[in-house]
């Protein structure tokens, strides 16, 4: 994904950039590209409102603003995700509460979430990890029962599908997307927040543009930053969006071939290697779970065979990140005085020993799949 051959950037994106540059208007406040991108993504997702912004993290910050926690309120989320999911919670003076995950796919375990809902809980942020659909229908029911906002972080899950056939993002009050370099489609950096709720959309749009309602003059209604997407980003993103169905379709085809190729392995039949479940998966990465703790050894074996594989995804799950217990703003730890995230044993096991990811790509061929399958089949097991 760091090379042109691993991306889908080409003549269409070049033409889009030239169109914007020749127009002389690079700002989305007065240009047409970001507004068009919002319309197109909104239509694709069947979402009433889409707000383009400068990154996936910015989109998540908008989603936390939409949930409107009071300082010190709690937002329940997963410890296995990009820090962009969690940083906005801290930025809004809220407290991230980490729920444990399903050991089969690393996605939030709704039962673990339910146990953590308390009087200060305001929102649940679910992540569709690696493109595998999280159990958001159950999380939405839980959110509705307790009057919480459900946010779906779909940064790794462009066109992932829920069991009811809708795209991941449809179950939440707000869904967020990322256009960062490594995602299914990219404009370098960029993001979108989706919602059907007019009031949440208004809050998010104001926060992305300094609290400034441009239709109303030059007054500032609320706290806001500058999270605007530029026309250059938006024009590239629009060209990428056209390619998205092909990108996801291709990843699904080759990932399906790998699942088929691995299904018959003795180690898979014996449950020593657990395969990902294809339904709805968008295959940002191809994960394997080794319940016996062999993920680092298999990752080393695959790397030696030239397969881009890594164990753990993170150095440590976010509930174990070094930042807890350190000052958050200046010398202050508010609102995290004496705060230590609770253990999340399943997440910790996944990251330290049972989870492995193989980089995936829309340009993989059946030869790549065969090479990966052969490398996995050749793993001798722990000495
Ligand atoms: C990439 C990513 C983000 C952050 O997106 P940026 O565009 O890099 O800010 C947040 N959450 C998840 C799950 C991601 O993969």
Short mmCIF file of C-alpha atoms and ligand atoms in Angstrom, two decimals:
data_model
loop_
_atom_site.label_atom_id
_atom_site.label_comp_id
_atom_site.label_asym_id
_atom_site.label_seq_id
_atom_site.Cartn_x
_atom_site.Cartn_y
_atom_site.Cartn_z
CA UNK A 1 0.00 0.00 0.00
CA UNK A 2 3.07 2.23 0.11
CA UNK A 3 3.75 1.76 -3.61
CA UNK A 4 1.81 2.88 -6.69
CA UNK A 5 1.31 -0.77 -7.66
CA UNK A 6 -0.55 -1.41 -4.42
CA UNK A 7 -3.02 1.42 -4.91
CA UNK A 8 -5.64 2.38 -7.50
CA UNK A 9 -4.40 5.94 -8.09
CA UNK A 10 -4.19 6.82 -11.79
CA UNK A 11 -5.35 9.05 -14.62
CA UNK A 12 -8.77 9.69 -13.06
CA UNK A 13 -7.23 11.16 -9.90
CA UNK A 14 -4.73 13.19 -11.96
CA UNK A 15 -7.56 14.64 -14.04
CA UNK A 16 -9.56 15.40 -10.88
CA UNK A 17 -6.64 17.30 -9.38
CA UNK A 18 -6.05 19.22 -12.57
CA UNK A 19 -9.74 20.19 -12.68
CA UNK A 20 -9.54 21.62 -9.17
CA UNK A 21 -6.25 23.42 -9.64
CA UNK A 22 -7.38 25.03 -12.89
CA UNK A 23 -10.55 26.19 -11.14
CA UNK A 24 -8.41 28.24 -8.79
CA UNK A 25 -10.53 27.19 -5.81
CA UNK A 26 -8.90 24.79 -3.39
CA UNK A 27 -11.14 25.42 -0.38
CA UNK A 28 -14.29 23.39 0.16
CA UNK A 29 -16.02 26.39 1.75
CA UNK A 30 -16.55 27.85 -1.73
CA UNK A 31 -15.76 24.89 -4.00
CA UNK A 32 -17.98 22.07 -5.24
CA UNK A 33 -15.89 18.90 -4.83
CA UNK A 34 -16.30 18.23 -1.09
CA UNK A 35 -20.05 18.90 -1.28
CA UNK A 36 -20.26 16.50 -4.25
CA UNK A 37 -18.26 13.87 -2.35
CA UNK A 38 -20.69 14.20 0.57
CA UNK A 39 -23.65 13.68 -1.78
CA UNK A 40 -22.04 10.68 -3.46
CA UNK A 41 -21.00 8.92 -0.25
CA UNK A 42 -24.38 9.74 1.30
CA UNK A 43 -26.14 8.17 -1.69
CA UNK A 44 -23.91 5.11 -1.67
CA UNK A 45 -24.60 4.56 2.03
CA UNK A 46 -28.25 5.63 1.98
CA UNK A 47 -27.41 8.24 4.59
CA UNK A 48 -29.24 11.59 4.78
CA UNK A 49 -26.17 13.62 5.81
CA UNK A 50 -22.46 13.18 5.13
CA UNK A 51 -19.81 15.57 6.43
CA UNK A 52 -16.41 15.51 4.75
CA UNK A 53 -13.46 16.33 6.97
CA UNK A 54 -9.70 16.18 7.17
CA UNK A 55 -9.17 12.64 8.53
CA UNK A 56 -10.84 9.59 10.01
CA UNK A 57 -9.75 10.84 13.43
CA UNK A 58 -11.44 14.19 12.71
CA UNK A 59 -14.62 12.32 11.69
CA UNK A 60 -14.48 10.40 14.98
CA UNK A 61 -13.99 13.66 16.85
CA UNK A 62 -17.13 14.98 15.13
CA UNK A 63 -18.99 11.82 16.16
CA UNK A 64 -18.02 12.33 19.81
CA UNK A 65 -19.15 15.94 19.56
CA UNK A 66 -22.46 14.66 18.16
CA UNK A 67 -22.83 12.37 21.20
CA UNK A 68 -22.25 15.46 23.39
CA UNK A 69 -20.73 13.91 26.52
CA UNK A 70 -20.46 16.13 29.59
CA UNK A 71 -16.89 16.31 30.91
CA UNK A 72 -16.20 13.09 32.81
CA UNK A 73 -18.92 11.10 31.01
CA UNK A 74 -17.94 7.68 29.74
CA UNK A 75 -17.75 6.28 26.23
CA UNK A 76 -17.39 2.52 25.88
CA UNK A 77 -15.10 1.34 23.10
CA UNK A 78 -12.71 -1.41 22.03
CA UNK A 79 -9.06 -1.74 23.03
CA UNK A 80 -8.13 -3.15 19.60
CA UNK A 81 -8.31 -0.21 17.22
CA UNK A 82 -6.37 2.72 15.84
CA UNK A 83 -5.74 5.42 18.46
CA UNK A 84 -7.88 7.70 16.28
CA UNK A 85 -10.93 6.02 17.83
CA UNK A 86 -9.89 6.93 21.37
CA UNK A 87 -8.10 10.28 21.08
CA UNK A 88 -11.34 12.21 20.34
CA UNK A 89 -12.90 10.86 23.55
CA UNK A 90 -10.01 12.39 25.50
CA UNK A 91 -10.17 15.58 23.44
CA UNK A 92 -13.78 16.06 24.60
CA UNK A 93 -12.85 15.51 28.26
CA UNK A 94 -14.68 12.20 28.32
CA UNK A 95 -13.45 8.90 29.72
CA UNK A 96 -12.79 5.93 27.45
CA UNK A 97 -13.99 2.68 29.00
CA UNK A 98 -12.59 -0.39 27.28
CA UNK A 99 -14.80 -3.44 26.86
CA UNK A 100 -13.33 -6.81 26.00
CA UNK A 101 -13.61 -8.34 22.55
CA UNK A 102 -14.74 -11.52 20.87
CA UNK A 103 -11.64 -13.77 20.67
CA UNK A 104 -12.67 -14.99 17.21
CA UNK A 105 -12.49 -11.64 15.42
CA UNK A 106 -11.34 -8.97 17.88
CA UNK A 107 -14.63 -7.05 17.61
CA UNK A 108 -16.47 -5.71 20.68
CA UNK A 109 -18.31 -8.36 22.68
CA UNK A 110 -21.82 -6.88 23.28
CA UNK A 111 -22.13 -8.76 26.59
CA UNK A 112 -18.90 -7.16 27.83
CA UNK A 113 -20.22 -3.76 26.72
CA UNK A 114 -23.55 -4.33 28.51
CA UNK A 115 -21.75 -5.01 31.78
CA UNK A 116 -19.97 -1.65 31.60
CA UNK A 117 -23.00 0.56 30.94
CA UNK A 118 -23.45 2.85 33.94
CA UNK A 119 -25.00 6.17 34.95
CA UNK A 120 -22.25 8.18 33.20
CA UNK A 121 -22.19 6.23 29.93
CA UNK A 122 -23.06 8.47 26.95
CA UNK A 123 -22.02 6.49 23.89
CA UNK A 124 -20.67 3.25 22.48
CA UNK A 125 -18.01 3.36 19.76
CA UNK A 126 -17.76 0.11 17.80
CA UNK A 127 -15.04 -0.64 15.26
CA UNK A 128 -15.46 -3.08 12.39
CA UNK A 129 -11.95 -4.46 12.82
CA UNK A 130 -10.09 -5.33 9.60
CA UNK A 131 -13.44 -5.02 7.76
CA UNK A 132 -15.16 -7.81 9.70
CA UNK A 133 -18.67 -6.66 10.70
CA UNK A 134 -19.00 -6.07 14.44
CA UNK A 135 -22.20 -7.10 16.25
CA UNK A 136 -23.72 -3.63 15.93
CA UNK A 137 -27.39 -4.71 15.85
CA UNK A 138 -26.98 -5.93 19.45
CA UNK A 139 -25.05 -2.79 20.36
CA UNK A 140 -27.78 -0.59 18.85
CA UNK A 141 -30.43 -2.40 20.91
CA UNK A 142 -28.30 -1.84 24.01
CA UNK A 143 -27.79 1.83 23.10
CA UNK A 144 -31.52 2.35 22.57
CA UNK A 145 -32.34 0.64 25.86
CA UNK A 146 -30.09 3.06 27.75
CA UNK A 147 -30.47 6.20 25.63
CA UNK A 148 -26.87 6.10 24.34
CA UNK A 149 -25.38 7.18 21.01
CA UNK A 150 -23.94 4.34 18.91
CA UNK A 151 -20.96 5.35 16.78
CA UNK A 152 -19.60 2.95 14.15
CA UNK A 153 -15.96 3.44 13.17
CA UNK A 154 -15.93 2.10 9.60
CA UNK A 155 -12.39 3.27 8.77
CA UNK A 156 -11.37 -0.31 7.94
CA UNK A 157 -14.78 -1.35 6.71
CA UNK A 158 -15.69 0.42 3.47
CA UNK A 159 -18.71 -1.54 2.12
CA UNK A 160 -18.58 -4.17 4.87
CA UNK A 161 -22.06 -5.65 5.17
CA UNK A 162 -24.16 -6.33 8.24
CA UNK A 163 -26.15 -9.58 8.49
CA UNK A 164 -29.28 -7.67 7.34
CA UNK A 165 -27.51 -6.70 4.11
CA UNK A 166 -27.02 -3.01 4.91
CA UNK A 167 -23.54 -1.51 4.88
CA UNK A 168 -21.66 -1.34 8.15
CA UNK A 169 -22.46 2.11 9.47
CA UNK A 170 -26.22 1.72 9.05
CA UNK A 171 -26.83 0.55 12.61
CA UNK A 172 -25.27 3.53 14.36
CA UNK A 173 -26.47 7.07 15.00
CA UNK A 174 -23.20 8.18 13.40
CA UNK A 175 -20.78 6.27 11.17
CA UNK A 176 -17.26 7.39 10.27
CA UNK A 177 -14.97 6.61 7.34
CA UNK A 178 -11.29 7.22 6.67
CA UNK A 179 -9.45 8.02 3.43
CA UNK A 180 -5.98 7.69 4.94
CA UNK A 181 -3.21 6.18 2.78
CA UNK A 182 -3.68 2.57 3.95
CA UNK A 183 -7.45 2.33 3.70
CA UNK A 184 -9.47 0.71 0.87
CA UNK A 185 -9.54 4.04 -0.96
CA UNK A 186 -7.43 7.08 -0.20
CA UNK A 187 -6.73 10.75 -0.79
CA UNK A 188 -3.72 10.65 1.54
CA UNK A 189 -5.78 11.78 4.52
CA UNK A 190 -9.47 12.48 4.76
CA UNK A 191 -12.63 11.36 6.49
CA UNK A 192 -16.41 11.43 6.49
CA UNK A 193 -19.06 11.32 9.20
CA UNK A 194 -22.50 9.98 8.23
CA UNK A 195 -25.82 10.35 10.03
CA UNK A 196 -29.56 10.42 9.35
CA UNK A 197 -30.12 12.83 12.23
CA UNK A 198 -30.37 16.49 11.25
CA UNK A 199 -29.41 17.84 14.67
CA UNK A 200 -26.33 15.59 14.93
CA UNK A 201 -25.36 16.61 11.40
CA UNK A 202 -25.66 20.29 12.34
CA UNK A 203 -23.47 19.85 15.42
CA UNK A 204 -20.82 18.02 13.43
CA UNK A 205 -20.80 20.49 10.55
CA UNK A 206 -20.42 23.41 12.94
CA UNK A 207 -17.59 21.72 14.84
CA UNK A 208 -15.73 21.01 11.58
CA UNK A 209 -15.83 24.71 10.65
CA UNK A 210 -15.07 26.75 13.79
CA UNK A 211 -18.67 26.79 14.99
CA UNK A 212 -19.43 29.05 12.06
CA UNK A 213 -22.79 28.82 10.33
CA UNK A 214 -21.80 30.32 7.01
CA UNK A 215 -25.44 30.86 6.01
CA UNK A 216 -26.01 33.05 9.06
CA UNK A 217 -23.14 35.54 8.78
CA UNK A 218 -19.88 35.71 10.69
CA UNK A 219 -20.81 34.65 14.19
CA UNK A 220 -19.70 31.59 16.12
CA UNK A 221 -22.43 29.44 17.62
CA UNK A 222 -20.35 26.81 19.37
CA UNK A 223 -16.83 25.54 19.89
CA UNK A 224 -15.38 24.26 16.67
CA UNK A 225 -12.04 23.56 15.04
CA UNK A 226 -11.01 23.60 11.40
CA UNK A 227 -11.49 20.03 10.20
CA UNK A 228 -12.41 20.99 6.64
CA UNK A 229 -11.46 18.74 3.74
CA UNK A 230 -9.79 20.56 0.86
CA UNK A 231 -11.10 20.43 -2.69
CA UNK A 232 -7.92 18.59 -3.69
CA UNK A 233 -8.61 15.82 -1.20
CA UNK A 234 -12.27 15.66 -2.17
CA UNK A 235 -11.59 15.49 -5.91
CA UNK A 236 -9.19 12.56 -5.45
CA UNK A 237 -11.62 10.88 -3.06
CA UNK A 238 -14.43 11.16 -5.62
CA UNK A 239 -12.32 9.46 -8.26
CA UNK A 240 -11.41 6.77 -5.71
CA UNK A 241 -15.04 6.30 -4.70
CA UNK A 242 -15.90 5.23 -8.25
CA UNK A 243 -13.31 2.45 -7.89
CA UNK A 244 -14.45 1.34 -4.44
CA UNK A 245 -16.90 -1.41 -5.48
CA UNK A 246 -14.18 -2.97 -7.65
CA UNK A 247 -11.62 -2.67 -4.85
CA UNK A 248 -13.85 -4.43 -2.33
CA UNK A 249 -15.09 -6.97 -4.88
CA UNK A 250 -11.55 -7.95 -5.81
CA UNK A 251 -10.48 -8.26 -2.17
CA UNK A 252 -13.54 -10.43 -1.46
CA UNK A 253 -12.78 -12.74 -4.37
CA UNK A 254 -9.16 -13.41 -3.46
CA UNK A 255 -9.78 -13.56 0.30
CA UNK A 256 -12.54 -16.09 -0.41
CA UNK A 257 -10.05 -18.15 -2.40
CA UNK A 258 -7.61 -18.12 0.52
CA UNK A 259 -10.30 -19.19 2.98
CA UNK A 260 -11.17 -22.09 0.63
CA UNK A 261 -7.51 -23.03 0.22
CA UNK A 262 -6.88 -23.07 3.98
CA UNK A 263 -10.10 -24.80 5.00
CA UNK A 264 -8.76 -28.29 4.40
CA UNK A 265 -5.51 -27.87 6.37
CA UNK A 266 -5.08 -30.24 9.28
CA UNK A 267 -4.25 -27.32 11.60
CA UNK A 268 -7.44 -25.53 10.56
CA UNK A 269 -9.63 -28.61 11.01
CA UNK A 270 -8.04 -29.17 14.42
CA UNK A 271 -8.89 -25.57 15.44
CA UNK A 272 -5.22 -24.58 15.81
CA UNK A 273 -5.75 -21.92 13.14
CA UNK A 274 -9.14 -20.17 13.11
CA UNK A 275 -10.11 -18.66 9.76
CA UNK A 276 -11.96 -15.34 9.40
CA UNK A 277 -15.67 -15.51 8.54
CA UNK A 278 -16.27 -14.18 5.00
CA UNK A 279 -19.92 -12.97 5.22
CA UNK A 280 -19.93 -9.18 4.97
CA UNK A 281 -16.14 -8.91 5.36
CA UNK A 282 -14.43 -6.10 3.41
CA UNK A 283 -10.90 -7.53 3.92
CA UNK A 284 -8.90 -4.48 4.91
CA UNK A 285 -6.50 -7.08 6.26
CA UNK A 286 -6.78 -10.89 6.31
CA UNK A 287 -6.69 -12.01 9.97
CA UNK A 288 -5.96 -15.46 11.41
CA UNK A 289 -6.39 -16.47 15.05
CA UNK A 290 -4.19 -19.15 16.64
CA UNK A 291 -5.81 -19.97 19.99
CA UNK A 292 -2.69 -21.85 21.13
CA UNK A 293 -0.62 -18.65 21.04
CA UNK A 294 1.39 -19.39 17.88
CA UNK A 295 0.66 -16.12 16.06
CA UNK A 296 4.16 -14.62 16.50
CA UNK A 297 5.80 -17.88 15.32
CA UNK A 298 3.51 -18.21 12.28
CA UNK A 299 4.01 -14.51 11.45
CA UNK A 300 7.78 -15.03 11.51
CA UNK A 301 7.43 -18.13 9.33
CA UNK A 302 5.26 -16.25 6.81
CA UNK A 303 7.55 -13.22 6.77
CA UNK A 304 10.52 -15.47 6.06
CA UNK A 305 8.53 -16.88 3.12
CA UNK A 306 7.93 -13.34 1.80
CA UNK A 307 4.31 -13.02 2.94
CA UNK A 308 3.54 -9.62 4.52
CA UNK A 309 2.25 -10.91 7.85
CA UNK A 310 2.43 -9.46 11.36
CA UNK A 311 1.42 -10.66 14.80
CA UNK A 312 -0.82 -8.68 17.15
CA UNK A 313 -1.73 -5.64 15.01
CA UNK A 314 -0.79 -3.32 17.93
CA UNK A 315 2.15 -3.33 20.30
CA UNK A 316 -0.34 -3.48 23.15
CA UNK A 317 -4.13 -3.13 23.31
CA UNK A 318 -5.13 0.46 24.04
CA UNK A 319 -6.24 -0.33 27.61
CA UNK A 320 -2.53 -1.09 28.20
CA UNK A 321 -1.13 1.96 26.36
CA UNK A 322 1.57 3.91 28.24
CA UNK A 323 -0.47 7.12 28.33
CA UNK A 324 -2.84 6.14 31.16
CA UNK A 325 -1.76 7.67 34.44
CA UNK A 326 0.13 10.46 32.67
CA UNK A 327 -1.10 14.06 32.42
CA UNK A 328 -3.59 14.64 29.59
CA UNK A 329 -3.59 18.48 29.38
CA UNK A 330 -0.61 20.35 30.75
CA UNK A 331 0.00 18.94 34.20
CA UNK A 332 -3.65 17.94 34.65
CA UNK A 333 -4.97 14.42 34.48
CA UNK A 334 -8.58 15.61 34.48
CA UNK A 335 -10.89 13.73 34.00
CA UNK A 336 -8.63 10.70 34.34
CA UNK A 337 -7.25 11.14 37.86
CA UNK A 338 -6.53 7.69 39.30
CA UNK A 339 -7.90 6.20 36.09
CA UNK A 340 -6.52 2.85 35.01
CA UNK A 341 -8.39 0.94 32.31
CA UNK A 342 -9.63 -2.46 33.44
CA UNK A 343 -7.96 -5.57 32.04
CA UNK A 344 -9.37 -6.97 28.80
CA UNK A 345 -8.01 -10.52 28.83
CA UNK A 346 -9.27 -11.54 25.38
CA UNK A 347 -7.88 -8.41 23.73
CA UNK A 348 -4.58 -8.84 25.54
CA UNK A 349 -4.31 -12.47 24.42
CA UNK A 350 -5.09 -11.55 20.81
CA UNK A 351 -2.46 -8.81 20.67
CA UNK A 352 0.27 -10.70 22.53
CA UNK A 353 -0.08 -14.18 21.08
CA UNK A 354 -3.14 -15.30 19.10
CA UNK A 355 -3.82 -12.71 16.37
CA UNK A 356 -2.02 -12.47 13.07
CA UNK A 357 -2.81 -10.27 10.06
CA UNK A 358 -1.80 -10.67 6.45
CA UNK A 359 -1.75 -7.47 4.37
CA UNK A 360 -4.44 -7.58 1.72
CA UNK A 361 -4.77 -5.80 -1.56
CA UNK A 362 -7.15 -5.51 -4.52
CA UNK A 363 -4.33 -6.45 -6.89
CA UNK A 364 -3.71 -9.89 -5.42
CA UNK A 365 -4.06 -12.72 -7.95
CA UNK A 366 -4.81 -16.40 -7.47
CA UNK A 367 -1.02 -16.95 -7.68
CA UNK A 368 -0.56 -14.72 -4.64
CA UNK A 369 -3.29 -16.64 -2.84
CA UNK A 370 -1.64 -19.97 -3.67
CA UNK A 371 1.73 -18.70 -2.44
CA UNK A 372 0.20 -17.52 0.84
CA UNK A 373 -1.74 -20.76 1.30
CA UNK A 374 1.41 -22.81 0.62
CA UNK A 375 3.35 -20.74 3.15
CA UNK A 376 0.68 -21.29 5.82
CA UNK A 377 0.52 -25.01 4.96
CA UNK A 378 4.30 -25.22 5.35
CA UNK A 379 4.23 -23.96 8.93
CA UNK A 380 5.72 -26.80 10.97
CA UNK A 381 4.04 -25.79 14.23
CA UNK A 382 5.78 -24.90 17.44
CA UNK A 383 9.06 -26.79 17.87
C1 LIG B 1 -7.28 4.55 10.25
C2 LIG B 1 -8.21 4.42 11.39
C3 LIG B 1 -8.64 5.50 12.13
C4 LIG B 1 -8.08 6.89 11.97
O1 LIG B 1 -8.23 7.37 10.70
P1 LIG B 1 -7.18 8.50 10.18
O2 LIG B 1 -7.78 8.85 8.85
O3 LIG B 1 -5.85 7.85 10.09
O4 LIG B 1 -7.22 9.61 11.14
C5 LIG B 1 -9.56 5.30 13.14
N1 LIG B 1 -10.04 4.09 13.40
C6 LIG B 1 -9.66 3.01 12.72
C7 LIG B 1 -10.26 1.69 13.04
C8 LIG B 1 -8.71 3.13 11.69
O5 LIG B 1 -8.30 2.05 11.03
#
